[in-house]
Amino acid sequence: MDYSYILNSAVPQKEKLKALGFVEADGELCFKKNIADGEFYTLIRLSEKFLTAEVFETSNDEKYVLFDVPSAKGAFVGQIRSEVQAVIEEIRRNGFDSRDLRQKYVDFLHTELSVPGDTPWSDDGDFTSTVYRCPGGKWFALVMEIKFKNLGFESDEPVWAVNLKADAEKIPEITDRKSIFPAYHMNKKYWITVLLTAVTDFEQLCDLTRRSYQLVLGKAKA
């Protein structure tokens, strides 16, 4: 099963992972842990771009294929998936840098661009989206909590992100689909979505924000 979405929110720390029991093999970091009272084990592999987990029977090393079949249901496969998820979460807590950039970014918006932000959808019970506007009222940044699946990943896990306007001709080269994506819920020709996570280059995020402000302010003045 693919857990690579975690690499979009957290940065692996090699020495910490090795302290947890990861070993290097064929250019990857690998980790093995018993689950289901030792009757099965999970093998977790981490490379530069992928974080995956497989499950095997301890007695014969045969792969437990139902683990990788999304449509497979039942108490036992559910238990296996839950135990593997717990292992993955422990690895993320103790072997990754998972700093949240949201507050640091909001501080940047307040101090450098002097924009307070407002929540136009709060009447609908949505307090997780904040709009930041240029003089004149047009918005240049939308800080929001979305789910990784909104960006094309198979995960319902939430993540903080910001929508920004960008130069249309530069969008194909800056959307690395790791921290910068074609815009969620916006015109992808002119807007991008940037994750507010540890994998994001904060200085690049600030530069993209300044550019978004310039582009929107220029249009507002036109």
PDB file of C-alpha atoms in Angstrom:
ATOM      1  CA  MET A   1       0.000   0.000   0.000  1.00  0.00           C
ATOM      2  CA  ASP A   2       1.213   3.454  -0.886  1.00  0.00           C
ATOM      3  CA  TYR A   3       1.720   5.978   1.915  1.00  0.00           C
ATOM      4  CA  SER A   4       3.783   8.375  -0.193  1.00  0.00           C
ATOM      5  CA  TYR A   5       1.428  11.274   0.571  1.00  0.00           C
ATOM      6  CA  ILE A   6       3.287  11.542   3.897  1.00  0.00           C
ATOM      7  CA  LEU A   7       6.338  12.740   1.968  1.00  0.00           C
ATOM      8  CA  ASN A   8       4.313  15.831   1.042  1.00  0.00           C
ATOM      9  CA  SER A   9       3.843  16.815   4.670  1.00  0.00           C
ATOM     10  CA  ALA A  10       6.980  15.573   6.435  1.00  0.00           C
ATOM     11  CA  VAL A  11      10.696  15.270   5.770  1.00  0.00           C
ATOM     12  CA  PRO A  12      12.423  11.961   6.630  1.00  0.00           C
ATOM     13  CA  GLN A  13      15.305  12.166   9.099  1.00  0.00           C
ATOM     14  CA  LYS A  14      17.715   9.397   8.138  1.00  0.00           C
ATOM     15  CA  GLU A  15      19.511   9.021  11.451  1.00  0.00           C
ATOM     16  CA  LYS A  16      16.252   9.001  13.407  1.00  0.00           C
ATOM     17  CA  LEU A  17      14.844   6.365  11.080  1.00  0.00           C
ATOM     18  CA  LYS A  18      17.908   4.206  11.545  1.00  0.00           C
ATOM     19  CA  ALA A  19      17.515   4.543  15.304  1.00  0.00           C
ATOM     20  CA  LEU A  20      13.980   3.180  14.878  1.00  0.00           C
ATOM     21  CA  GLY A  21      15.351   0.128  13.099  1.00  0.00           C
ATOM     22  CA  PHE A  22      15.457   1.073   9.432  1.00  0.00           C
ATOM     23  CA  VAL A  23      18.313  -0.405   7.408  1.00  0.00           C
ATOM     24  CA  GLU A  24      19.644   0.578   3.994  1.00  0.00           C
ATOM     25  CA  ALA A  25      19.192  -1.871   1.129  1.00  0.00           C
ATOM     26  CA  ASP A  26      19.335  -1.298  -2.627  1.00  0.00           C
ATOM     27  CA  GLY A  27      19.085   2.464  -2.291  1.00  0.00           C
ATOM     28  CA  GLU A  28      16.120   2.318   0.072  1.00  0.00           C
ATOM     29  CA  LEU A  29      15.510   2.400   3.788  1.00  0.00           C
ATOM     30  CA  CYS A  30      13.626  -0.696   4.930  1.00  0.00           C
ATOM     31  CA  PHE A  31      11.865  -1.543   8.168  1.00  0.00           C
ATOM     32  CA  LYS A  32      10.232  -4.788   9.305  1.00  0.00           C
ATOM     33  CA  LYS A  33       7.824  -5.136  12.222  1.00  0.00           C
ATOM     34  CA  ASN A  34       5.615  -7.943  13.460  1.00  0.00           C
ATOM     35  CA  ILE A  35       1.859  -7.359  13.601  1.00  0.00           C
ATOM     36  CA  ALA A  36      -1.234  -9.452  14.416  1.00  0.00           C
ATOM     37  CA  ASP A  37       0.447 -11.079  17.417  1.00  0.00           C
ATOM     38  CA  GLY A  38       3.422 -12.075  15.292  1.00  0.00           C
ATOM     39  CA  GLU A  39       1.452 -14.083  12.746  1.00  0.00           C
ATOM     40  CA  PHE A  40       2.151 -11.410  10.118  1.00  0.00           C
ATOM     41  CA  TYR A  41       4.769  -8.729   9.584  1.00  0.00           C
ATOM     42  CA  THR A  42       4.830  -5.496   7.642  1.00  0.00           C
ATOM     43  CA  LEU A  43       7.755  -4.490   5.441  1.00  0.00           C
ATOM     44  CA  ILE A  44       8.021  -0.739   4.962  1.00  0.00           C
ATOM     45  CA  ARG A  45      10.184   0.744   2.238  1.00  0.00           C
ATOM     46  CA  LEU A  46      11.221   4.381   1.960  1.00  0.00           C
ATOM     47  CA  SER A  47      12.887   5.889  -1.093  1.00  0.00           C
ATOM     48  CA  GLU A  48      13.281   9.477  -2.251  1.00  0.00           C
ATOM     49  CA  LYS A  49       9.789   9.532  -3.757  1.00  0.00           C
ATOM     50  CA  PHE A  50       7.883   6.627  -2.225  1.00  0.00           C
ATOM     51  CA  LEU A  51       6.813   5.273   1.161  1.00  0.00           C
ATOM     52  CA  THR A  52       5.131   1.875   0.871  1.00  0.00           C
ATOM     53  CA  ALA A  53       4.078  -0.970   3.125  1.00  0.00           C
ATOM     54  CA  GLU A  54       3.490  -4.640   2.382  1.00  0.00           C
ATOM     55  CA  VAL A  55       2.219  -7.404   4.647  1.00  0.00           C
ATOM     56  CA  PHE A  56       3.481 -10.993   4.760  1.00  0.00           C
ATOM     57  CA  GLU A  57       2.640 -14.144   6.671  1.00  0.00           C
ATOM     58  CA  THR A  58       5.385 -14.887   9.186  1.00  0.00           C
ATOM     59  CA  SER A  59       5.254 -18.670   8.746  1.00  0.00           C
ATOM     60  CA  ASN A  60       5.959 -18.755   5.017  1.00  0.00           C
ATOM     61  CA  ASP A  61       6.786 -15.177   3.926  1.00  0.00           C
ATOM     62  CA  GLU A  62       3.852 -15.209   1.522  1.00  0.00           C
ATOM     63  CA  LYS A  63       2.378 -11.823   0.729  1.00  0.00           C
ATOM     64  CA  TYR A  64      -1.035 -11.046   2.224  1.00  0.00           C
ATOM     65  CA  VAL A  65      -2.540  -9.669  -0.977  1.00  0.00           C
ATOM     66  CA  LEU A  66      -5.861  -8.510   0.503  1.00  0.00           C
ATOM     67  CA  PHE A  67      -3.993  -5.750   2.310  1.00  0.00           C
ATOM     68  CA  ASP A  68      -3.393  -4.061  -1.061  1.00  0.00           C
ATOM     69  CA  VAL A  69      -6.927  -4.513  -2.408  1.00  0.00           C
ATOM     70  CA  PRO A  70      -8.962  -1.377  -1.594  1.00  0.00           C
ATOM     71  CA  SER A  71     -12.267  -3.195  -2.081  1.00  0.00           C
ATOM     72  CA  ALA A  72     -11.352  -5.982   0.356  1.00  0.00           C
ATOM     73  CA  LYS A  73     -13.532  -5.753   3.459  1.00  0.00           C
ATOM     74  CA  GLY A  74     -13.798  -7.640   6.693  1.00  0.00           C
ATOM     75  CA  ALA A  75     -12.751  -7.498  10.312  1.00  0.00           C
ATOM     76  CA  PHE A  76      -9.382  -9.159   9.841  1.00  0.00           C
ATOM     77  CA  VAL A  77      -8.127  -7.124   6.892  1.00  0.00           C
ATOM     78  CA  GLY A  78      -9.412  -4.044   8.729  1.00  0.00           C
ATOM     79  CA  GLN A  79      -7.366  -5.013  11.778  1.00  0.00           C
ATOM     80  CA  ILE A  80      -4.253  -5.511   9.630  1.00  0.00           C
ATOM     81  CA  ARG A  81      -4.662  -2.130   7.970  1.00  0.00           C
ATOM     82  CA  SER A  82      -5.221  -0.460  11.332  1.00  0.00           C
ATOM     83  CA  GLU A  83      -2.047  -1.995  12.787  1.00  0.00           C
ATOM     84  CA  VAL A  84       0.023  -1.007   9.753  1.00  0.00           C
ATOM     85  CA  GLN A  85      -1.383   2.522   9.919  1.00  0.00           C
ATOM     86  CA  ALA A  86      -0.332   2.699  13.573  1.00  0.00           C
ATOM     87  CA  VAL A  87       3.200   1.642  12.586  1.00  0.00           C
ATOM     88  CA  ILE A  88       3.284   4.292   9.853  1.00  0.00           C
ATOM     89  CA  GLU A  89       2.108   6.980  12.278  1.00  0.00           C
ATOM     90  CA  GLU A  90       4.744   5.997  14.829  1.00  0.00           C
ATOM     91  CA  ILE A  91       7.416   6.235  12.132  1.00  0.00           C
ATOM     92  CA  ARG A  92       6.147   9.645  11.068  1.00  0.00           C
ATOM     93  CA  ARG A  93       6.116  10.961  14.650  1.00  0.00           C
ATOM     94  CA  ASN A  94       9.583   9.725  15.524  1.00  0.00           C
ATOM     95  CA  GLY A  95      11.459   9.615  12.220  1.00  0.00           C
ATOM     96  CA  PHE A  96      10.190  12.617  10.255  1.00  0.00           C
ATOM     97  CA  ASP A  97      10.241  16.380  10.586  1.00  0.00           C
ATOM     98  CA  SER A  98       6.567  17.295  10.288  1.00  0.00           C
ATOM     99  CA  ARG A  99       6.584  21.006  11.144  1.00  0.00           C
ATOM    100  CA  ASP A 100       3.407  22.878  10.245  1.00  0.00           C
ATOM    101  CA  LEU A 101       4.213  26.109   8.374  1.00  0.00           C
ATOM    102  CA  ARG A 102       0.724  27.555   8.655  1.00  0.00           C
ATOM    103  CA  GLN A 103       1.295  29.860  11.623  1.00  0.00           C
ATOM    104  CA  LYS A 104       4.686  30.973  10.330  1.00  0.00           C
ATOM    105  CA  TYR A 105       3.073  31.768   6.989  1.00  0.00           C
ATOM    106  CA  VAL A 106       0.174  33.664   8.548  1.00  0.00           C
ATOM    107  CA  ASP A 107       2.693  35.700  10.561  1.00  0.00           C
ATOM    108  CA  PHE A 108       4.460  36.550   7.282  1.00  0.00           C
ATOM    109  CA  LEU A 109       1.182  37.729   5.745  1.00  0.00           C
ATOM    110  CA  HIS A 110       0.426  39.894   8.764  1.00  0.00           C
ATOM    111  CA  THR A 111       3.855  41.450   9.202  1.00  0.00           C
ATOM    112  CA  GLU A 112       5.224  41.854   5.668  1.00  0.00           C
ATOM    113  CA  LEU A 113       2.054  42.409   3.657  1.00  0.00           C
ATOM    114  CA  SER A 114      -0.045  43.879   6.495  1.00  0.00           C
ATOM    115  CA  VAL A 115      -3.156  41.898   5.604  1.00  0.00           C
ATOM    116  CA  PRO A 116      -5.327  40.613   8.454  1.00  0.00           C
ATOM    117  CA  GLY A 117      -7.378  38.001   6.606  1.00  0.00           C
ATOM    118  CA  ASP A 118     -11.097  37.342   6.777  1.00  0.00           C
ATOM    119  CA  THR A 119     -13.394  34.321   6.785  1.00  0.00           C
ATOM    120  CA  PRO A 120     -16.218  34.984   4.311  1.00  0.00           C
ATOM    121  CA  TRP A 121     -17.626  31.466   4.622  1.00  0.00           C
ATOM    122  CA  SER A 122     -17.827  31.356   8.413  1.00  0.00           C
ATOM    123  CA  ASP A 123     -21.620  31.746   8.307  1.00  0.00           C
ATOM    124  CA  ASP A 124     -21.731  28.298   6.736  1.00  0.00           C
ATOM    125  CA  GLY A 125     -19.753  26.815   9.596  1.00  0.00           C
ATOM    126  CA  ASP A 126     -16.469  26.811   7.647  1.00  0.00           C
ATOM    127  CA  PHE A 127     -13.781  28.251   9.923  1.00  0.00           C
ATOM    128  CA  THR A 128     -10.882  26.506   8.168  1.00  0.00           C
ATOM    129  CA  SER A 129     -10.516  28.905   5.219  1.00  0.00           C
ATOM    130  CA  THR A 130      -9.081  32.413   5.473  1.00  0.00           C
ATOM    131  CA  VAL A 131      -8.895  34.914   2.613  1.00  0.00           C
ATOM    132  CA  TYR A 132      -6.150  37.538   2.317  1.00  0.00           C
ATOM    133  CA  ARG A 133      -6.919  40.526   0.114  1.00  0.00           C
ATOM    134  CA  CYS A 134      -5.167  43.318  -1.745  1.00  0.00           C
ATOM    135  CA  PRO A 135      -6.342  46.911  -1.354  1.00  0.00           C
ATOM    136  CA  GLY A 136      -9.557  47.020  -3.317  1.00  0.00           C
ATOM    137  CA  GLY A 137     -10.877  43.746  -1.997  1.00  0.00           C
ATOM    138  CA  LYS A 138      -9.566  41.170  -4.497  1.00  0.00           C
ATOM    139  CA  TRP A 139      -7.949  38.201  -2.772  1.00  0.00           C
ATOM    140  CA  PHE A 140      -4.458  36.951  -3.547  1.00  0.00           C
ATOM    141  CA  ALA A 141      -4.154  34.118  -0.997  1.00  0.00           C
ATOM    142  CA  LEU A 142      -6.615  31.570   0.332  1.00  0.00           C
ATOM    143  CA  VAL A 143      -5.357  29.555   3.311  1.00  0.00           C
ATOM    144  CA  MET A 144      -7.427  26.427   3.668  1.00  0.00           C
ATOM    145  CA  GLU A 145      -7.537  22.947   5.095  1.00  0.00           C
ATOM    146  CA  ILE A 146      -8.120  20.354   2.391  1.00  0.00           C
ATOM    147  CA  LYS A 147      -7.502  16.625   2.025  1.00  0.00           C
ATOM    148  CA  PHE A 148      -4.630  15.004   0.191  1.00  0.00           C
ATOM    149  CA  LYS A 149      -7.143  13.310  -2.114  1.00  0.00           C
ATOM    150  CA  ASN A 150      -8.070  16.780  -3.411  1.00  0.00           C
ATOM    151  CA  LEU A 151      -4.566  16.889  -4.886  1.00  0.00           C
ATOM    152  CA  GLY A 152      -4.720  13.437  -6.434  1.00  0.00           C
ATOM    153  CA  PHE A 153      -3.529  11.242  -3.559  1.00  0.00           C
ATOM    154  CA  GLU A 154      -5.392   8.253  -2.147  1.00  0.00           C
ATOM    155  CA  SER A 155      -5.685   9.685   1.335  1.00  0.00           C
ATOM    156  CA  ASP A 156      -8.423  11.373   3.345  1.00  0.00           C
ATOM    157  CA  GLU A 157      -5.826  12.941   5.642  1.00  0.00           C
ATOM    158  CA  PRO A 158      -6.196  16.733   6.003  1.00  0.00           C
ATOM    159  CA  VAL A 159      -3.424  19.169   5.127  1.00  0.00           C
ATOM    160  CA  TRP A 160      -3.074  22.958   5.264  1.00  0.00           C
ATOM    161  CA  ALA A 161      -2.430  24.704   1.950  1.00  0.00           C
ATOM    162  CA  VAL A 162      -2.708  28.070   0.240  1.00  0.00           C
ATOM    163  CA  ASN A 163      -4.026  29.013  -3.194  1.00  0.00           C
ATOM    164  CA  LEU A 164      -1.968  31.686  -4.951  1.00  0.00           C
ATOM    165  CA  LYS A 165      -2.064  33.374  -8.331  1.00  0.00           C
ATOM    166  CA  ALA A 166       0.995  32.758 -10.515  1.00  0.00           C
ATOM    167  CA  ASP A 167       2.358  33.668 -13.919  1.00  0.00           C
ATOM    168  CA  ALA A 168       0.554  31.338 -16.309  1.00  0.00           C
ATOM    169  CA  GLU A 169       3.647  30.596 -18.369  1.00  0.00           C
ATOM    170  CA  LYS A 170       5.626  29.576 -15.261  1.00  0.00           C
ATOM    171  CA  ILE A 171       3.045  27.280 -13.660  1.00  0.00           C
ATOM    172  CA  PRO A 172       4.111  24.107 -15.552  1.00  0.00           C
ATOM    173  CA  GLU A 173       7.701  24.458 -14.316  1.00  0.00           C
ATOM    174  CA  ILE A 174       6.962  25.343 -10.696  1.00  0.00           C
ATOM    175  CA  THR A 175       4.291  22.716  -9.999  1.00  0.00           C
ATOM    176  CA  ASP A 176       6.508  19.898  -8.749  1.00  0.00           C
ATOM    177  CA  ARG A 177       3.494  17.967  -7.347  1.00  0.00           C
ATOM    178  CA  LYS A 178       5.400  17.525  -4.110  1.00  0.00           C
ATOM    179  CA  SER A 179       4.766  20.863  -2.443  1.00  0.00           C
ATOM    180  CA  ILE A 180       3.318  22.901  -5.326  1.00  0.00           C
ATOM    181  CA  PHE A 181       0.316  21.680  -7.325  1.00  0.00           C
ATOM    182  CA  PRO A 182      -2.100  22.884  -9.983  1.00  0.00           C
ATOM    183  CA  ALA A 183      -4.725  24.791  -8.050  1.00  0.00           C
ATOM    184  CA  TYR A 184      -7.390  22.993  -6.096  1.00  0.00           C
ATOM    185  CA  HIS A 185     -10.872  24.360  -6.843  1.00  0.00           C
ATOM    186  CA  MET A 186      -9.475  27.234  -8.960  1.00  0.00           C
ATOM    187  CA  ASN A 187      -8.520  27.908 -12.570  1.00  0.00           C
ATOM    188  CA  LYS A 188      -5.357  25.840 -12.952  1.00  0.00           C
ATOM    189  CA  LYS A 189      -4.118  28.083 -15.759  1.00  0.00           C
ATOM    190  CA  TYR A 190      -3.585  30.998 -13.380  1.00  0.00           C
ATOM    191  CA  TRP A 191      -3.570  29.590  -9.837  1.00  0.00           C
ATOM    192  CA  ILE A 192      -1.509  27.122  -7.813  1.00  0.00           C
ATOM    193  CA  THR A 193      -1.870  25.323  -4.489  1.00  0.00           C
ATOM    194  CA  VAL A 194       1.127  25.269  -2.148  1.00  0.00           C
ATOM    195  CA  LEU A 195       1.286  22.993   0.892  1.00  0.00           C
ATOM    196  CA  LEU A 196       2.019  24.596   4.260  1.00  0.00           C
ATOM    197  CA  THR A 197       4.160  21.697   5.419  1.00  0.00           C
ATOM    198  CA  ALA A 198       7.766  20.901   6.257  1.00  0.00           C
ATOM    199  CA  VAL A 199       8.545  19.859   2.667  1.00  0.00           C
ATOM    200  CA  THR A 200       7.797  23.345   1.342  1.00  0.00           C
ATOM    201  CA  ASP A 201      10.620  25.828   0.791  1.00  0.00           C
ATOM    202  CA  PHE A 202       9.417  28.731   2.924  1.00  0.00           C
ATOM    203  CA  GLU A 203      11.376  31.399   1.048  1.00  0.00           C
ATOM    204  CA  GLN A 204       9.950  30.177  -2.250  1.00  0.00           C
ATOM    205  CA  LEU A 205       6.480  30.235  -0.685  1.00  0.00           C
ATOM    206  CA  CYS A 206       7.005  33.861   0.354  1.00  0.00           C
ATOM    207  CA  ASP A 207       8.245  34.787  -3.131  1.00  0.00           C
ATOM    208  CA  LEU A 208       5.222  33.127  -4.729  1.00  0.00           C
ATOM    209  CA  THR A 209       2.967  35.012  -2.315  1.00  0.00           C
ATOM    210  CA  ARG A 210       4.560  38.355  -3.134  1.00  0.00           C
ATOM    211  CA  ARG A 211       4.103  37.607  -6.832  1.00  0.00           C
ATOM    212  CA  SER A 212       0.466  36.651  -6.295  1.00  0.00           C
ATOM    213  CA  TYR A 213      -0.095  39.944  -4.487  1.00  0.00           C
ATOM    214  CA  GLN A 214       1.503  41.863  -7.389  1.00  0.00           C
ATOM    215  CA  LEU A 215      -0.511  40.042 -10.041  1.00  0.00           C
ATOM    216  CA  VAL A 216      -3.831  40.516  -8.262  1.00  0.00           C
ATOM    217  CA  LEU A 217      -3.113  44.114  -7.261  1.00  0.00           C
ATOM    218  CA  GLY A 218      -2.164  44.933 -10.861  1.00  0.00           C
ATOM    219  CA  LYS A 219      -5.463  43.524 -12.089  1.00  0.00           C
ATOM    220  CA  ALA A 220      -7.349  45.373  -9.341  1.00  0.00           C
ATOM    221  CA  LYS A 221      -5.805  48.670 -10.509  1.00  0.00           C
ATOM    222  CA  ALA A 222      -6.574  48.040 -14.163  1.00  0.00           C
TER     223      ALA A 222
END
